[in-house]
Coordinates of C-alpha atoms and ligand atoms in Angstrom, one line a residue:
M14 CA 169.0 80.7 145.8
D15 CA 171.7 81.1 148.4
T16 CA 170.9 84.0 150.6
L17 CA 172.9 84.4 153.8
L18 CA 170.7 85.0 156.7
N19 CA 172.1 86.4 159.9
I20 CA 170.2 83.9 162.0
N21 CA 168.9 85.5 165.1
T22 CA 166.6 83.7 167.4
K23 CA 164.6 86.8 168.3
E24 CA 161.7 88.6 166.9
H25 CA 163.6 91.8 167.3
D26 CA 165.7 91.2 164.2
E27 CA 164.1 93.9 162.1
K28 CA 166.0 92.6 159.1
R29 CA 164.1 89.4 159.0
Q30 CA 160.6 90.7 159.6
G31 CA 158.4 90.1 156.7
E32 CA 160.9 87.8 155.1
A33 CA 159.5 85.8 152.2
F34 CA 160.5 82.2 152.1
A35 CA 161.0 79.6 149.5
P36 CA 162.8 76.2 149.9
F37 CA 166.5 76.4 149.6
V38 CA 166.6 73.6 147.0
S39 CA 164.0 72.5 144.6
D40 CA 162.7 69.1 145.6
G41 CA 161.9 68.1 142.0
N42 CA 158.2 67.7 142.6
E43 CA 155.5 69.0 140.3
Y44 CA 153.1 71.2 142.3
K45 CA 149.6 71.9 141.2
K46 CA 149.5 75.3 143.0
L47 CA 152.0 77.8 144.5
F48 CA 152.1 79.4 147.9
Y49 CA 153.9 82.5 149.1
I50 CA 154.6 82.9 152.9
E51 CA 155.8 85.9 154.7
S52 CA 156.8 85.7 158.4
Y53 CA 156.8 88.2 161.3
G54 CA 157.7 87.9 164.9
C55 CA 159.9 85.6 166.8
A56 CA 162.0 82.6 165.7
M57 CA 159.2 80.3 166.8
N58 CA 157.0 81.9 164.2
F59 CA 159.7 81.4 161.5
A60 CA 160.1 77.8 162.6
D61 CA 156.3 77.4 162.3
S62 CA 156.3 78.7 158.7
E63 CA 158.6 75.7 158.0
V64 CA 156.1 73.3 159.4
V65 CA 153.3 75.0 157.4
A66 CA 155.5 74.6 154.2
S67 CA 155.8 70.9 155.0
I68 CA 152.1 70.5 155.4
L69 CA 151.4 72.4 152.1
H70 CA 154.1 70.5 150.2
K71 CA 152.4 67.2 151.1
N72 CA 149.2 68.7 149.8
G73 CA 150.4 69.7 146.4
F74 CA 151.6 73.3 147.0
G75 CA 155.0 74.4 146.0
A76 CA 156.7 77.6 147.4
T77 CA 157.3 80.7 145.4
L78 CA 159.2 83.9 146.4
Q79 CA 157.1 86.0 144.0
F80 CA 153.7 86.7 145.6
E81 CA 152.5 87.8 142.1
N82 CA 152.7 84.2 141.0
A83 CA 151.0 82.7 144.1
D84 CA 147.6 81.0 144.3
L85 CA 147.8 81.3 148.1
I86 CA 149.4 84.1 150.1
L87 CA 150.0 83.4 153.8
V88 CA 151.2 85.9 156.4
N89 CA 152.5 84.4 159.6
T90 CA 151.9 87.2 162.1
C91 CA 153.0 88.6 165.5
S92 CA 151.0 90.4 168.2
I93 CA 153.7 91.2 170.6
R94 CA 153.5 95.0 170.2
E95 CA 151.0 97.3 168.5
K96 CA 153.5 98.3 165.9
A97 CA 154.0 94.6 164.9
E98 CA 150.2 94.3 164.2
A99 CA 150.1 97.6 162.3
T100 CA 152.9 96.4 160.0
V101 CA 150.9 93.2 159.2
R102 CA 147.6 95.1 158.7
K103 CA 149.3 97.3 156.1
R104 CA 150.7 94.3 154.3
L105 CA 147.4 92.4 154.3
T106 CA 145.7 95.5 152.8
E107 CA 148.2 95.4 150.0
F108 CA 147.6 91.7 149.4
R109 CA 143.9 92.2 149.5
K110 CA 144.2 94.6 146.5
L111 CA 145.7 91.8 144.4
K112 CA 142.4 89.9 144.6
K113 CA 140.8 92.4 142.2
A114 CA 143.0 91.3 139.4
N115 CA 143.1 87.6 140.6
P116 CA 139.7 86.7 142.2
G117 CA 140.8 83.1 142.7
L118 CA 143.7 84.2 145.0
I119 CA 143.4 83.1 148.6
V120 CA 144.9 85.3 151.3
G121 CA 145.4 83.8 154.7
V122 CA 146.6 85.0 158.1
L123 CA 148.4 82.6 160.5
G124 CA 150.1 82.9 163.8
C125 CA 149.5 85.1 166.9
M126 CA 147.4 87.8 165.3
A127 CA 145.1 85.2 163.8
E128 CA 144.7 83.7 167.3
R129 CA 144.1 87.1 168.9
L130 CA 141.6 88.5 166.4
K131 CA 140.0 85.3 165.2
E132 CA 136.9 85.8 163.0
K133 CA 137.2 89.6 163.2
F134 CA 139.7 89.4 160.3
I135 CA 137.0 88.1 158.0
E136 CA 133.9 89.6 159.5
Q137 CA 134.9 93.1 160.5
E138 CA 138.2 93.8 158.8
K139 CA 137.4 91.9 155.7
L140 CA 141.1 91.5 155.1
V141 CA 141.6 87.8 154.5
D142 CA 139.9 84.5 153.4
L143 CA 141.6 82.2 155.9
V144 CA 142.4 82.6 159.6
V145 CA 144.5 79.8 161.2
G146 CA 145.9 79.9 164.7
P147 CA 149.3 78.4 165.7
D148 CA 147.9 75.1 166.8
A149 CA 145.7 74.5 163.8
Y150 CA 148.1 74.2 160.9
R151 CA 147.3 70.5 160.3
S152 CA 143.8 71.7 159.2
L153 CA 145.2 74.1 156.6
P154 CA 144.6 71.9 153.5
S155 CA 140.9 71.5 154.3
L156 CA 140.5 75.1 155.3
I157 CA 142.0 76.1 152.0
E158 CA 139.5 74.0 150.2
E159 CA 136.7 75.7 152.2
A160 CA 138.1 79.1 151.3
E161 CA 138.2 78.2 147.7
T162 CA 134.5 77.6 147.7
G163 CA 133.9 81.0 149.3
Q164 CA 133.2 79.8 152.8
K165 CA 134.5 81.3 156.0
A166 CA 137.6 79.3 156.8
V167 CA 138.7 79.8 160.4
N168 CA 140.4 77.5 162.9
V169 CA 141.9 79.1 166.0
L170 CA 141.5 76.2 168.4
L171 CA 144.4 76.1 170.9
S172 CA 145.7 72.7 171.9
R173 CA 147.1 71.2 175.0
D174 CA 149.3 68.7 173.2
E175 CA 150.0 69.8 169.6
T176 CA 153.8 70.0 169.0
Y177 CA 153.9 69.0 165.3
A178 CA 156.6 66.5 166.5
D179 CA 156.0 64.2 163.5
I180 CA 156.2 66.9 160.9
A181 CA 159.6 67.3 159.2
P182 CA 159.9 71.0 158.6
V183 CA 160.8 72.1 155.1
R184 CA 163.8 74.4 155.5
L185 CA 162.9 77.7 154.0
N186 CA 165.4 80.1 152.5
S187 CA 168.1 78.3 154.5
N188 CA 171.8 78.9 154.3
G189 CA 172.2 75.2 154.9
V190 CA 174.3 75.7 158.1
N191 CA 171.9 77.0 160.8
A192 CA 168.5 75.7 161.6
F193 CA 165.8 76.3 164.3
V194 CA 164.3 73.4 166.1
S195 CA 161.2 73.9 168.2
I196 CA 161.3 71.9 171.5
M197 CA 158.2 73.2 173.1
R198 CA 155.2 75.5 172.4
G199 CA 153.1 77.9 174.4
C200 CA 153.9 79.6 177.7
N201 CA 152.6 79.1 181.3
N202 CA 154.2 82.3 182.6
M203 CA 151.8 85.1 183.0
C204 CA 154.1 88.1 182.5
S205 CA 151.5 90.9 182.9
F206 CA 152.6 92.8 179.7
C207 CA 152.7 89.8 177.4
V208 CA 150.2 88.5 174.9
V209 CA 152.0 85.2 174.2
P210 CA 150.2 83.0 176.7
F211 CA 146.9 84.1 175.0
T212 CA 148.0 83.6 171.5
R213 CA 150.1 80.4 171.9
G214 CA 148.3 78.7 174.7
R215 CA 149.5 76.4 177.5
E216 CA 153.1 75.3 177.6
R217 CA 153.8 71.8 176.3
S218 CA 157.1 70.0 175.5
R219 CA 157.8 68.1 172.4
E220 CA 158.8 64.4 172.6
A221 CA 162.6 64.3 173.2
G222 CA 163.2 61.5 170.7
S223 CA 161.7 63.6 167.9
V224 CA 163.9 66.6 168.8
I225 CA 167.0 64.5 168.7
A226 CA 166.0 62.8 165.5
E227 CA 165.4 66.1 163.8
C228 CA 168.8 67.5 165.0
K229 CA 170.5 64.3 163.8
S230 CA 168.9 64.5 160.4
L231 CA 169.9 68.2 160.1
F232 CA 173.5 67.2 160.9
E233 CA 173.4 64.4 158.3
D234 CA 172.1 67.0 155.8
G235 CA 175.2 69.2 156.4
Y236 CA 173.8 71.6 158.9
R237 CA 176.3 72.6 161.6
E238 CA 174.3 74.6 164.1
V239 CA 170.9 74.0 165.7
T240 CA 169.0 76.5 167.9
L241 CA 166.6 74.8 170.3
L242 CA 163.6 77.1 170.6
G243 CA 160.9 77.7 173.3
Q244 CA 159.5 80.7 175.2
N245 CA 161.0 79.3 178.3
V246 CA 163.4 76.4 177.4
D247 CA 164.4 75.8 181.0
S248 CA 161.0 74.4 181.8
Y249 CA 161.3 71.8 179.1
H250 CA 160.1 68.5 180.6
W251 CA 159.3 65.3 178.8
V252 CA 157.9 62.3 180.6
G253 CA 157.9 59.2 178.5
D254 CA 154.6 57.4 178.2
E255 CA 153.3 54.5 176.1
S256 CA 153.0 56.6 173.0
G257 CA 156.1 58.8 173.7
G258 CA 158.2 55.8 174.4
G259 CA 161.0 54.6 176.5
Y260 CA 162.3 57.2 179.0
E261 CA 162.9 55.9 182.5
E262 CA 163.4 59.3 184.0
P263 CA 161.8 62.6 182.9
V264 CA 163.9 64.4 180.4
T265 CA 164.9 67.9 181.6
F266 CA 166.3 70.7 179.4
A267 CA 169.8 69.9 180.6
N268 CA 169.3 66.3 179.5
L269 CA 168.0 67.3 176.1
L270 CA 170.8 69.7 175.6
E271 CA 173.3 67.0 176.4
Q272 CA 171.7 64.5 174.0
V273 CA 171.7 67.0 171.2
A274 CA 175.4 67.9 171.9
L275 CA 176.3 64.2 171.8
I276 CA 175.1 63.9 168.1
S277 CA 178.5 65.2 167.0
P278 CA 181.2 67.5 168.3
L279 CA 180.8 69.3 164.9
L280 CA 177.2 70.3 165.6
R281 CA 176.9 73.5 167.5
V282 CA 174.0 73.8 169.8
R283 CA 172.3 77.1 170.9
F284 CA 169.0 77.7 172.6
S285 CA 166.6 80.5 173.4
T286 CA 164.9 81.8 175.6
S287 CA 166.0 81.3 179.2
H288 CA 163.8 82.6 182.0
P289 CA 165.9 83.9 184.9
K290 CA 163.6 82.1 187.4
D291 CA 164.1 78.7 185.7
I292 CA 167.7 78.5 184.4
T293 CA 169.4 75.9 186.5
D294 CA 173.0 75.2 187.5
E295 CA 172.6 71.8 185.8
V296 CA 172.1 73.6 182.5
L297 CA 175.2 75.8 183.1
F298 CA 177.3 72.8 184.0
T299 CA 176.1 71.0 180.9
M300 CA 177.1 74.0 178.8
A301 CA 180.5 74.0 180.5
R302 CA 181.0 70.2 179.8
Y303 CA 180.4 70.4 176.0
D304 CA 182.5 72.5 173.8
N305 CA 179.9 72.4 171.1
I306 CA 177.2 73.9 173.3
C307 CA 177.7 77.6 172.6
N308 CA 178.6 79.9 175.5
Y309 CA 175.8 82.3 175.0
I310 CA 172.7 82.9 177.1
H311 CA 169.8 85.1 176.3
L312 CA 168.4 86.0 179.8
P313 CA 165.7 88.7 179.5
V314 CA 165.4 90.8 182.6
Q315 CA 162.8 93.4 181.4
S316 CA 163.5 95.9 184.2
G317 CA 166.1 96.6 186.8
S318 CA 163.5 97.6 189.4
S319 CA 162.2 95.0 191.7
R320 CA 159.0 96.9 192.2
I321 CA 158.4 97.0 188.4
L322 CA 159.4 93.3 188.1
Q323 CA 156.7 92.5 190.6
L324 CA 154.1 94.4 188.6
M325 CA 155.3 92.6 185.5
N326 CA 154.8 89.3 187.4
R327 CA 158.3 88.1 186.4
T328 CA 158.5 86.3 189.8
Y329 CA 162.1 87.3 190.5
T330 CA 163.8 90.4 192.0
R331 CA 166.7 92.5 190.8
E332 CA 168.9 90.7 193.4
W333 CA 167.8 87.3 192.2
Y334 CA 168.6 88.2 188.6
V335 CA 172.0 89.6 189.6
A336 CA 172.8 86.4 191.5
R337 CA 171.9 84.3 188.4
V338 CA 174.2 86.5 186.3
N339 CA 177.0 86.1 188.8
R340 CA 176.5 82.3 188.8
I341 CA 176.7 82.3 185.0
R342 CA 180.0 84.3 185.1
E343 CA 181.3 81.9 187.7
I344 CA 180.6 78.7 185.8
L345 CA 181.0 80.1 182.3
P346 CA 183.4 83.0 182.6
D347 CA 183.5 83.6 178.8
A348 CA 179.8 83.4 178.2
G349 CA 178.1 86.0 176.0
L350 CA 175.0 87.4 177.7
S351 CA 172.0 89.2 176.2
T352 CA 168.7 90.5 177.5
D353 CA 165.3 92.1 176.7
M354 CA 164.3 95.4 178.3
I355 CA 161.1 97.3 178.4
T356 CA 161.0 101.0 179.2
G357 CA 157.9 102.9 180.5
F358 CA 155.9 100.0 181.9
C359 CA 152.9 101.1 184.0
T360 CA 153.9 103.4 186.9
E361 CA 157.6 103.3 186.0
T362 CA 159.4 106.3 187.7
E363 CA 162.7 108.0 186.8
E364 CA 164.2 106.1 189.8
D365 CA 162.9 102.7 188.4
H366 CA 164.4 103.7 185.0
Q367 CA 167.8 104.6 186.6
Q368 CA 167.7 101.1 188.2
S369 CA 167.3 99.5 184.8
L370 CA 170.2 101.5 183.5
S371 CA 172.4 100.6 186.5
L372 CA 171.5 96.9 186.0
M373 CA 172.6 97.2 182.3
E374 CA 175.8 98.8 183.4
Y375 CA 176.4 96.0 185.9
C376 CA 175.6 93.1 183.5
K377 CA 177.4 94.6 180.5
Y378 CA 175.3 92.7 178.0
D379 CA 176.8 91.8 174.7
L380 CA 173.4 92.2 173.0
A381 CA 170.2 93.8 174.2
Y382 CA 166.8 94.1 172.6
M383 CA 165.0 97.1 174.0
Y384 CA 161.4 98.3 173.6
F385 CA 159.1 100.8 175.0
Y386 CA 156.0 99.4 176.6
S387 CA 153.1 98.7 174.3
Q388 CA 149.8 97.9 176.0
R389 CA 148.2 94.7 174.6
P390 CA 144.5 94.1 174.9
G391 CA 143.5 91.3 177.3
T392 CA 146.8 91.0 179.1
L393 CA 146.9 91.3 182.9
A394 CA 148.6 94.7 182.7
A395 CA 145.9 96.0 180.4
R396 CA 143.2 94.8 182.8
R397 CA 144.9 95.9 186.1
F398 CA 147.1 98.9 185.5
E399 CA 146.9 102.2 183.8
D400 CA 149.3 102.7 180.9
D401 CA 150.3 106.0 182.6
V402 CA 153.8 106.8 181.3
P403 CA 153.5 109.3 178.4
E404 CA 154.8 108.0 175.1
E405 CA 157.5 110.7 174.8
V406 CA 158.9 109.6 178.3
K407 CA 158.8 106.0 177.3
K408 CA 160.8 106.8 174.1
R409 CA 163.2 109.1 175.8
R410 CA 164.0 106.4 178.4
L411 CA 164.4 103.9 175.6
Q412 CA 166.9 106.3 173.8
E413 CA 168.9 106.6 177.0
M414 CA 169.0 102.9 177.4
V415 CA 170.0 102.3 173.7
E416 CA 172.9 104.8 174.1
L417 CA 174.2 103.2 177.3
H418 CA 174.0 99.8 175.6
R419 CA 175.8 101.0 172.5
R420 CA 178.8 102.2 174.6
N421 CA 178.9 98.9 176.4
T422 CA 178.7 96.7 173.3
L423 CA 181.5 98.7 171.7
L424 CA 183.7 98.1 174.8
S425 CA 182.7 94.4 174.7
M426 CA 183.8 94.2 171.0
Q427 CA 187.0 96.0 171.7
R428 CA 187.9 93.6 174.5
D429 CA 187.9 90.8 171.9
V430 CA 190.5 92.4 169.7
G431 CA 193.7 90.3 169.9
K432 CA 191.8 87.1 170.9
T433 CA 191.3 84.1 168.6
F434 CA 187.9 82.5 168.2
K435 CA 186.5 79.3 166.6
V436 CA 184.1 80.5 164.0
L437 CA 181.4 78.6 162.2
I438 CA 181.3 79.9 158.6
E439 CA 177.7 80.9 157.5
G440 CA 178.4 82.4 154.1
F441 CA 179.8 85.5 152.4
S442 CA 180.0 88.8 154.3
K443 CA 177.4 91.3 153.4
K444 CA 179.9 93.6 151.8
T445 CA 182.0 91.4 149.5
P446 CA 182.3 87.8 148.2
E447 CA 186.0 88.1 149.0
E448 CA 185.2 87.8 152.7
L449 CA 183.4 85.2 154.7
Q450 CA 181.1 85.7 157.7
G451 CA 180.3 83.5 160.7
R452 CA 179.8 83.6 164.4
N453 CA 181.9 82.8 167.4
D454 CA 180.7 80.8 170.4
Q455 CA 179.4 84.0 172.1
N456 CA 177.2 84.7 169.1
K457 CA 179.3 87.7 167.8
V458 CA 179.6 88.1 164.0
V459 CA 183.1 87.6 162.7
V460 CA 184.3 88.6 159.2
F461 CA 187.6 87.5 157.6
P462 CA 189.2 87.0 154.2
K463 CA 187.8 84.1 152.3
E464 CA 191.0 82.3 151.2
N465 CA 190.0 78.7 150.6
F466 CA 187.5 78.3 153.4
K467 CA 183.9 77.3 152.8
K468 CA 180.5 77.7 154.3
G469 CA 179.8 75.1 157.1
E470 CA 183.5 74.8 158.1
Y471 CA 185.0 75.8 161.4
V472 CA 188.0 78.1 161.3
S473 CA 190.1 79.8 164.0
V474 CA 190.1 83.6 163.5
K475 CA 192.4 86.1 165.2
I476 CA 190.6 89.4 165.7
T477 CA 192.5 92.4 164.6
A478 CA 189.8 95.1 164.6
C479 CA 186.1 95.7 165.3
T480 CA 183.0 97.8 164.8
A481 CA 180.1 98.1 167.2
G482 CA 178.5 95.0 165.6
T483 CA 181.3 93.0 163.9
L484 CA 184.6 91.5 164.8
I485 CA 187.1 91.6 161.9
G486 CA 190.1 89.2 161.7
T487 CA 192.2 86.7 159.7
A488 CA 192.2 83.0 159.8
V489 CA 195.0 81.3 161.7
I490 CA 196.2 77.7 161.5
Ligands
LIG503 N1 159.7 84.4 176.5 C1 160.7 85.4 176.5 C2 160.9 85.9 177.9 O1 160.3 85.6 178.8 O2 161.7 86.8 178.0 C3 160.3 86.5 175.6 C4 159.1 86.6 174.8 S1 158.6 88.0 173.9 C5 158.3 87.1 172.5 C6 160.0 88.9 173.5 C7 160.2 90.2 174.2 O3 159.2 91.1 173.8 C8 160.0 90.2 175.7 O4 161.1 89.7 176.4 C9 159.7 91.6 176.0 O5 160.9 92.3 176.3 C10 159.1 92.1 174.8 N2 157.7 92.4 175.0 C11 156.7 91.5 175.2 N3 155.5 92.1 175.4 C12 155.7 93.5 175.2 C13 154.9 94.6 175.3 N4 153.6 94.5 175.6 N5 155.5 95.8 175.1 C14 156.8 95.9 174.8 N6 157.6 94.9 174.7 C15 157.1 93.6 175.0
LIG504 FE1 155.7 86.3 177.5 FE2 156.6 86.0 179.9 FE3 156.0 83.9 178.5 FE4 158.1 85.3 177.8 S1 157.8 84.1 179.7 S2 156.5 84.5 176.5 S3 157.5 87.3 178.3 S4 154.6 85.4 179.3
LIG505 FE1 156.3 85.2 168.7 FE2 155.1 87.5 168.3 FE3 153.7 85.3 168.8 S1 156.9 87.2 169.4 S2 155.0 84.0 170.0 S3 155.1 85.7 167.0 S4 153.3 87.4 169.5

């Protein structure tokens, strides 16, 4: 099966939520049982599902895209907003019903919601047989055995050092061109609205050599783009030790980026997410030095008001953020820039909201993921502040923000008409097999007539027209 995925490194890509996965190619093995996995949330969760698939394959489970055929159904979940959890609950209720016809079926919940709700899933909600947190996937085979004998199978222990560095992910539903590579896990930032530090635990970096080896092997297998993933990639830090081997100096994110870029000029490198407080000039200069490191930075700001940023515990001000954006434009004048925004955070006034809008107007983002604030139990904001902006106000502000952003993205697309970009071909366009689709350096989708070009090739495309989300052009020699 060769489905084209518009690979997006964010959990906001509604199109990918709940995507079911099976390996791109059959590996020729005979499997005693079949598993079905559905993933929600951010790219890190999708990458984790590939680690889970690898662990299950080694233990005799093959993947299926039809949950009706599965002996084991897994849902890899997200807790970031209330709506994300509601979607998963609904899905688990549907899967639960299948057990009536097939009592041997095991239904398991993985990921952030498993970590947040723990035994409650089995004891109170009675929705699943298996609950496994993000750092406990190695124990899946034994937990499945326990669940098969009707025991309560739960492991939600968080780890300080688990990175699954030695596990070669099984690429699921891949287009064979783009792949995610996790370089770290967890998060040490305590943004007051965010549940991630509680569901993913302490930040830890993955051994640099294993990241480079995975990227090399992907390149050798024909992949042409890797996206290095972490909640805060700029704080990547690997210090070699006896087991981690051979580094004289600590490896920073800029060093790692460079090492991956050096694998081949034909391998594109992207990364996500950058925290405004941590992104260094060294990273920007490394990006400028290597053509194959894509000129695109996802730099979530969350709010344009310094007062709100302080309540959010983002540890920078509006002025600091603007200075970082100016520096990016200075060192990488053509860089694509995107952000995340939250409207209606606790105590947000109309004036704070206007500041968010004016910041968006200043930064002219190419892409923005915008949400209204959703209080998450246990977070600093839930404990300290009242969720006092009425829902209709949160939503109205979000709507205003979305409209402003739409106008800006259209202008950004229109500015590209007449330019020529190097495009990495990812597959057929969504509309017709007569057209191919890929992305340029700045992460914009480009569609052009197929001619004799193939997936995985680079082609120069001259842009002749655009829509709000797509550049349209023709290949030039
Ligand atoms: N680590 C990244 C960062 O620092 O920007 C982002 C992590 S989070 C998975 C993705 C986005 O979800 C955040 O940037 C934020 O905009 C949004 N988000 C997180 N918690 C939220 C909440 N409680 N309500 C609404 N949006 C939230
Ligand atoms: Fe959440 Fe902040 Fe960590 Fe991002 S940096 S994952 S928003 S706590
Ligand atoms: Fe990702 Fe959602 Fe967890 S965004 S880290 S899957 S809470």
